[in-house]
Short mmCIF file of C-alpha atoms in Angstrom, two decimals:
data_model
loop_
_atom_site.label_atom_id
_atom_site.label_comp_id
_atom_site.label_asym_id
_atom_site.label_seq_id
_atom_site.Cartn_x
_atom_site.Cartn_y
_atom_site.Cartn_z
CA UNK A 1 347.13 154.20 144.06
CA UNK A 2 344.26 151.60 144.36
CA UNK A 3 341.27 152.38 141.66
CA UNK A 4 338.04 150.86 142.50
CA UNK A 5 335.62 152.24 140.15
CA UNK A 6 335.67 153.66 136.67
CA UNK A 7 333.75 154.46 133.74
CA UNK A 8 333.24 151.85 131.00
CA UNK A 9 333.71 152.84 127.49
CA UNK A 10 331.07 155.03 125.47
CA UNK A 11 329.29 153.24 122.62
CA UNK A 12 326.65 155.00 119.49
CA UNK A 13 325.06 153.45 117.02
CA UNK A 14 325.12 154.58 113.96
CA UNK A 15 322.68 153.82 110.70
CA UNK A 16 323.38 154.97 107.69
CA UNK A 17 322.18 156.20 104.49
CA UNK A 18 325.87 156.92 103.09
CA UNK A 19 329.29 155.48 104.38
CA UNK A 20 330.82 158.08 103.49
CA UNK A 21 329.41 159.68 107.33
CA UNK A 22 332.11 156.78 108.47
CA UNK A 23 335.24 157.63 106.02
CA UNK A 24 334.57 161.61 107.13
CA UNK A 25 334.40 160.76 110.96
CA UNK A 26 338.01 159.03 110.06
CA UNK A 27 339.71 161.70 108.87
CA UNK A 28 339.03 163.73 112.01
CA UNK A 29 339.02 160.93 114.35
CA UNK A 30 341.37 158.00 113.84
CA UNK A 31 339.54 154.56 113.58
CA UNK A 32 340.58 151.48 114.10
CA UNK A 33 338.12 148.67 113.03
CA UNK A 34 337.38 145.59 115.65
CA UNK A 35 335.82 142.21 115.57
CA UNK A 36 332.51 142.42 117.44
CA UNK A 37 332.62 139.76 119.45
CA UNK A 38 335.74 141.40 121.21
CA UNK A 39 335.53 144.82 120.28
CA UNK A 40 334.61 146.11 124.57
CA UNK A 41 337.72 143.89 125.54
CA UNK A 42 340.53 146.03 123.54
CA UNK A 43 339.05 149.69 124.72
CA UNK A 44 338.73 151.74 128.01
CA UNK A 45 337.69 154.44 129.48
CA UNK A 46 337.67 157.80 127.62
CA UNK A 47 337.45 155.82 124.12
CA UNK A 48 334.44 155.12 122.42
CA UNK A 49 333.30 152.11 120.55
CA UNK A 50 331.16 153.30 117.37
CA UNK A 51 328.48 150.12 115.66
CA UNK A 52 327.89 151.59 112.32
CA UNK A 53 325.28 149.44 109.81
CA UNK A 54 323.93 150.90 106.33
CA UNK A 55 320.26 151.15 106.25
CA UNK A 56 318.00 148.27 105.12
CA UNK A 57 320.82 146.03 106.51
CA UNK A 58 320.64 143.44 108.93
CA UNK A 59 322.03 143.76 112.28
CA UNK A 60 324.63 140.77 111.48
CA UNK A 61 326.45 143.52 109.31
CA UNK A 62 327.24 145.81 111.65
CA UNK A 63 331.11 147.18 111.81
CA UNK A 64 332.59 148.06 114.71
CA UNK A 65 335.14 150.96 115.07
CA UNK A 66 336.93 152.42 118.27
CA UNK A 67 337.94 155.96 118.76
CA UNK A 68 340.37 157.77 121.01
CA UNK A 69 337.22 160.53 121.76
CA UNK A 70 333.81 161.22 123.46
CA UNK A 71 330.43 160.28 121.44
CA UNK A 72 329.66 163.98 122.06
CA UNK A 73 332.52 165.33 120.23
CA UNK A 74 332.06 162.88 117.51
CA UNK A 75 328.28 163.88 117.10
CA UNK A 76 329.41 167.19 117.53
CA UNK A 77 331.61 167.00 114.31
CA UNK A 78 328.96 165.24 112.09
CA UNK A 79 326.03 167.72 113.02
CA UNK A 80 328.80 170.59 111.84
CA UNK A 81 330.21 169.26 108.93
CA UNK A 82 326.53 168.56 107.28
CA UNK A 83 326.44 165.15 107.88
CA UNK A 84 323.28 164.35 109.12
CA UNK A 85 321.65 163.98 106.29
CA UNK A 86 323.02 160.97 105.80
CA UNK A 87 322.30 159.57 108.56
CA UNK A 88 319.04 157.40 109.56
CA UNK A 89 319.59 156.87 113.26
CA UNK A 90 322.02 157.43 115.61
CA UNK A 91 321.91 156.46 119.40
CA UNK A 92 324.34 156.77 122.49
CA UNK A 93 324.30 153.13 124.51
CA UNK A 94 323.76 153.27 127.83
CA UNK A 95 326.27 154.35 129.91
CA UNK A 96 328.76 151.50 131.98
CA UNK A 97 330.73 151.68 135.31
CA UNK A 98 332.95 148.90 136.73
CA UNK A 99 333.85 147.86 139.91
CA UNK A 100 336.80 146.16 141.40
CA UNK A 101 335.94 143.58 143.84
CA UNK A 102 337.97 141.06 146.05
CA UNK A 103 336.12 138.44 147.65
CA UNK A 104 332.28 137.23 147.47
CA UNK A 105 330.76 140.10 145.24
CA UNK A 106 327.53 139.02 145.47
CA UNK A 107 327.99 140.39 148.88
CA UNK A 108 328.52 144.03 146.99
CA UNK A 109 326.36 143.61 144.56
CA UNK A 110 323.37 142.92 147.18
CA UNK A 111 324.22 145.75 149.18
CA UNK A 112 324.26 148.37 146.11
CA UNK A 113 321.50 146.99 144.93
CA UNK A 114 319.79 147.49 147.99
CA UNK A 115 321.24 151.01 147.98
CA UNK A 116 320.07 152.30 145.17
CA UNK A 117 317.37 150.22 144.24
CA UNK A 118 318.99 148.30 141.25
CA UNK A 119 317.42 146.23 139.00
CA UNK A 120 319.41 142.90 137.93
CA UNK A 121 320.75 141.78 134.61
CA UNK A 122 322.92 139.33 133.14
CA UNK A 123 326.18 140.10 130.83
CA UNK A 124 324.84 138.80 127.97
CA UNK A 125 321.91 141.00 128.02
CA UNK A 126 323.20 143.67 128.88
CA UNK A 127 325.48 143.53 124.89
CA UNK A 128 322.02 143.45 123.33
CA UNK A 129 320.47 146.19 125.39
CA UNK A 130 319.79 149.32 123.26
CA UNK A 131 316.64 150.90 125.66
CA UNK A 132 318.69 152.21 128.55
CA UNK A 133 315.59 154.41 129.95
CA UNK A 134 317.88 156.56 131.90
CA UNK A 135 319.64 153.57 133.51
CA UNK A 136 323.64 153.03 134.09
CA UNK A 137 324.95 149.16 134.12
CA UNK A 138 327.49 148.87 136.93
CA UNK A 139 329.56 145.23 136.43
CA UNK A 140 331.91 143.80 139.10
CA UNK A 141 335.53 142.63 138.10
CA UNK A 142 338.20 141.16 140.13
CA UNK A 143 341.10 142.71 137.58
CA UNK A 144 342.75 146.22 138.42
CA UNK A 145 341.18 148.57 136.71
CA UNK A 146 344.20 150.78 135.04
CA UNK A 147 343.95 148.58 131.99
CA UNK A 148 341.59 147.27 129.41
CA UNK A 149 338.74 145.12 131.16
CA UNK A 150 337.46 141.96 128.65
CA UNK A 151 334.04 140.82 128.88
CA UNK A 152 335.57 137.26 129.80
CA UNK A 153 337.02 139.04 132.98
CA UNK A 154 333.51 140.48 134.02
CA UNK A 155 331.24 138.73 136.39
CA UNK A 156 328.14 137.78 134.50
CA UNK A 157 325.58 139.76 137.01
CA UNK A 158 325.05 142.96 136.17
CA UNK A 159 323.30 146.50 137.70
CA UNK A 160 320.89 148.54 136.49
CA UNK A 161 320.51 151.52 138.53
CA UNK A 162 318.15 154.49 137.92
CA UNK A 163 320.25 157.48 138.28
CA UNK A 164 322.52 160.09 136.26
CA UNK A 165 325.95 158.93 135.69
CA UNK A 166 327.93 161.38 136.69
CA UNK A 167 326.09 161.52 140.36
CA UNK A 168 325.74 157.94 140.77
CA UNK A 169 329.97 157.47 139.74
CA UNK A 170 330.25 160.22 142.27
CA UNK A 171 328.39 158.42 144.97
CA UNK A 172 330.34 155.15 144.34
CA UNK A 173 333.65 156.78 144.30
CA UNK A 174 332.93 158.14 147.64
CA UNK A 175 331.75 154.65 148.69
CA UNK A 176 334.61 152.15 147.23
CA UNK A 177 336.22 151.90 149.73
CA UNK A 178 332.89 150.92 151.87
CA UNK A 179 332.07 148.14 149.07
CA UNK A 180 334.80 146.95 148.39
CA UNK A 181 335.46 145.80 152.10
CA UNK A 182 331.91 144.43 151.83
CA UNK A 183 333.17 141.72 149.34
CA UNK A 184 335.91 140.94 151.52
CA UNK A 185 333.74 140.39 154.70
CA UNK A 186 335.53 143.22 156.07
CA UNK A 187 338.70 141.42 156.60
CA UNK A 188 341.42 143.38 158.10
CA UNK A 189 343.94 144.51 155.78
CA UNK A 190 347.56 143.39 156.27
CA UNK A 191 350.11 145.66 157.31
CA UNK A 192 353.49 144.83 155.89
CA UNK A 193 357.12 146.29 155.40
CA UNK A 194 359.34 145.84 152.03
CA UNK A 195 362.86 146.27 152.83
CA UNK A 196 365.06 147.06 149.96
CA UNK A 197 368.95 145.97 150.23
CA UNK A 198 371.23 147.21 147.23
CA UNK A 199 374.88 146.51 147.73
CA UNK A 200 375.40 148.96 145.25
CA UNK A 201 373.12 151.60 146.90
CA UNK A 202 370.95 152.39 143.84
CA UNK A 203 368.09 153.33 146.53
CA UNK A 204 366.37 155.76 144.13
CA UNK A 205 366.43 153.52 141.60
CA UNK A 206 364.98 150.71 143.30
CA UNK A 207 362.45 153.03 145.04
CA UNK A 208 361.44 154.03 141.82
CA UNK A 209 361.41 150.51 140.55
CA UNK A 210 359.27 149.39 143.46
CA UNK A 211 356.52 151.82 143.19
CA UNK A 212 355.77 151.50 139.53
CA UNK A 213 354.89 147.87 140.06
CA UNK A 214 352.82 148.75 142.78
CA UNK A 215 350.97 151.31 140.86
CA UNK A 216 350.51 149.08 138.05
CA UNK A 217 349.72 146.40 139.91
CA UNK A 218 347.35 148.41 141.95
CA UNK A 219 347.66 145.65 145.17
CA UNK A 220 346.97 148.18 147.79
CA UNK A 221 348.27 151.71 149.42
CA UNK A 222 351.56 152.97 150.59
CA UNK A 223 351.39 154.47 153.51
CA UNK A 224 355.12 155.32 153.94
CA UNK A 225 358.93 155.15 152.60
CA UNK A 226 362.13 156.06 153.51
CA UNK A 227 365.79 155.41 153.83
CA UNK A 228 366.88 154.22 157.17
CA UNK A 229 369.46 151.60 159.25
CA UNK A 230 369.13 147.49 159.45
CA UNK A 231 371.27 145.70 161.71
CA UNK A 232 372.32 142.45 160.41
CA UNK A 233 374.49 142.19 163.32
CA UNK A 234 375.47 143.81 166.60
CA UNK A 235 377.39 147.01 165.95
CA UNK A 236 377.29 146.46 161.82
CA UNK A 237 374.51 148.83 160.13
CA UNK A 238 373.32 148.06 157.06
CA UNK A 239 371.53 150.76 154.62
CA UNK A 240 367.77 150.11 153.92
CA UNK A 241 364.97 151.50 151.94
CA UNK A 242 361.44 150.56 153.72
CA UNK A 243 358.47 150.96 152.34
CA UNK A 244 355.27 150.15 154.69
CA UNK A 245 351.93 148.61 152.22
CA UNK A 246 348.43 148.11 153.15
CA UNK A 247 347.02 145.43 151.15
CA UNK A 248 343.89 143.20 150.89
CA UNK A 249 345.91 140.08 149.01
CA UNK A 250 348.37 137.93 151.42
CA UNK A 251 352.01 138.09 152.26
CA UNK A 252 352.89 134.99 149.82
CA UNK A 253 351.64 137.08 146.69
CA UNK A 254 353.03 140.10 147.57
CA UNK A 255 356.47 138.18 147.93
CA UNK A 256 355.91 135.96 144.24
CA UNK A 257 356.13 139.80 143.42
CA UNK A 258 358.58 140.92 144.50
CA UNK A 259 360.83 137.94 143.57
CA UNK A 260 360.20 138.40 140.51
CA UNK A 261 361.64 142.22 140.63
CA UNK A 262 364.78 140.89 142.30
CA UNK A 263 366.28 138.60 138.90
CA UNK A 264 366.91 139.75 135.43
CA UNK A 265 365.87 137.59 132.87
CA UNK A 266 369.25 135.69 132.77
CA UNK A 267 368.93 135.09 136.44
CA UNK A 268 371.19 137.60 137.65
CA UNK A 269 370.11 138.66 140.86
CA UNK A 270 369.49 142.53 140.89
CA UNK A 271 368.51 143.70 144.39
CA UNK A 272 366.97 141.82 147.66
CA UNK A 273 363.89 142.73 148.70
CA UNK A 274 362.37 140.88 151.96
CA UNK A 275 359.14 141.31 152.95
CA UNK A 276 357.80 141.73 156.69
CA UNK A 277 354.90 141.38 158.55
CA UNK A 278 355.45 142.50 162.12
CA UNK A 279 358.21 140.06 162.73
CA UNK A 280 357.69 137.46 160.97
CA UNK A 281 359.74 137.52 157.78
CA UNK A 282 357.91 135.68 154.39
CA UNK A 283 360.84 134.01 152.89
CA UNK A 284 361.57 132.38 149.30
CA UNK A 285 360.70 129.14 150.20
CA UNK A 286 357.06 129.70 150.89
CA UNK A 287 356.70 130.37 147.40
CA UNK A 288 358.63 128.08 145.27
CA UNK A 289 358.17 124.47 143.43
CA UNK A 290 359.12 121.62 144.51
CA UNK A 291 362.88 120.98 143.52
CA UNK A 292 363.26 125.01 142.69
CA UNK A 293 366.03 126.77 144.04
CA UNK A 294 365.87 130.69 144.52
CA UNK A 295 367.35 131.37 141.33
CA UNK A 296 365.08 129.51 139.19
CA UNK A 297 361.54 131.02 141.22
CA UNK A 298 363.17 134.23 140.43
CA UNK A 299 363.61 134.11 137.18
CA UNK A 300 360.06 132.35 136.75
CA UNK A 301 358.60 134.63 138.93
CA UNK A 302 360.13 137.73 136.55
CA UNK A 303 358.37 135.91 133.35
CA UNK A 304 354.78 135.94 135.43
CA UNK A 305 355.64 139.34 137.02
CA UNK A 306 356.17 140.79 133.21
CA UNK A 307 353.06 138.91 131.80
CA UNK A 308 351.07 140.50 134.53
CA UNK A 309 352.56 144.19 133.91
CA UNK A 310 352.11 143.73 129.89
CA UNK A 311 348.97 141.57 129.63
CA UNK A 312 348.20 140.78 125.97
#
């Protein structure tokens, strides 16, 4: 699967006349307290981020707490439980969208700005911007989008468009695609084959293996897989699993990948898995330092491959 848009976490602000509003929201919705000045880069979609202050205080005391639930159902709970009486204010930010973008986005950004008539802002605004007037920020990233996005990952131009959330996500779902081959130039995609060889014929395994990097990794579409026959040599068939990707990134990083997948940590080699692009076969060698043999890229290529399927 290849995700191209998403929502952005929810944020409210909250000012007090008793913290006690904060120690009640706790008990029915687990907190966990953040520094500001990375709070946005630990959550993700579906969480919210909650900016509580006590009145009379200055805005340098804020707290910052994220929850595992809407702003709705939080504000929901307070109003039944009697607890807005102690507050003095509380306001839902505006509303955020990212976009995943390979290539020039200022190519995408022009075009939905033109689109939708967007106004533009700058990141660092945009943390300080409390007056939404009805308008969403859309912000461009070049990381997948299945994970946690930090602020330091996020292009520093961002989009103000004048429209609900819900319809405008709607219209750029239907549209990522579009966009996000706008960025690129509209480069073709490349069309290549992963052949898995197991000498122990652990096909499902391996299959399984294969696809929940690419999901994670989200480097482009699967558009088919299934056992078949290789001939190594005239009259000698040897069992294959193919798998046939469509992908915007090019055939050497798609093979530092899966290197990586064929040595355990030891540098035991696992499975082989060549890659394919009509004919022409990307081998090892493309990809490895100077001096490296194929068993020490795989086993470095493993340590990258893990950092970038548990990122910090």
């Amino acid at each position: 699967m290849l995700s191209l848009v998403r929502g952005g976490t929810r944020e409210i602000f909250l000012k007090l006349k008793d913290w006690g509003v904060i120690d009640s929201v706790a008990v029915k919705f687990p907190l966990v307290e953040k520094k500001h000045e990375d709070a946005w880069d630990s959550s993700s979609e579906g969480q919210t981020l909650i900016f509580a202050t006590m009145k009379g205080r200055s805005l340098g005391e804020i707290r910052v707490f994220l929850a595992d639930s809407s702003p709705g159902e939080i504000l929901a709970f307070m109003l039944n439980e009697g607890l807005c009486d102690k507050l003095e204010k509380a306001s839902v930010l505006p509303r955020t969208i990212l976009f995943r973008v390979s290539g020039d986005y200022s190519e995408v950004m022009e075009q939905m700005k033109q689109d939708f008539d967007a106004k533009v802002g700058k990141i660092p605004l945009f943390l300080r911007w409390t007056d939404s007037g009805g308008r969403v920020a859309v912000m461009f990233t070049r990381n997948n989008l299945n994970r946690p996005i930090a602020i330091k990952d996020l292009f520093p131009d961002v989009l103000y468009i004048q429209m609900p959330y819900e319809q405008l996500l709607r219209n750029l779902r239907s549209r990522a695609m579009s966009y996000f081959n706008e960025a690129r130039g509209h480069a073709d995609w490349r069309s290549l084959e992963i052949r898995v060889y197991d000498m122990w014929e652990r096909y499902p395994l391996q299959a399984k293996r294969l696809r929940l990097v690419l999901d994670e990794l989200e480097i482009g579409l699967v558009l088919g897989e299934g056992r078949g026959k290789d001939f190594a040599h005239i009259l000698m068939p040897v069992p294959v699993y193919r798998f046939h990707l469509a992908t915007f990134l090019e055939p050497e990083r798609i093979k530092e990948i899966l290197m990586g997948m064929e040595y355990s940590a030891s540098g035991k080699r696992l499975v082989d898995l060549d890659l394919f692009e009509g004919k022409k076969k990307t081998g090892w060698g493309a990809i490895a330092e100077k001096d490296e043999d194929r068993e020490r890229a795989g086993v470095r290529l493993r340590k990258q491959l893990m950092e970038d399927l548990l990122p910090s």
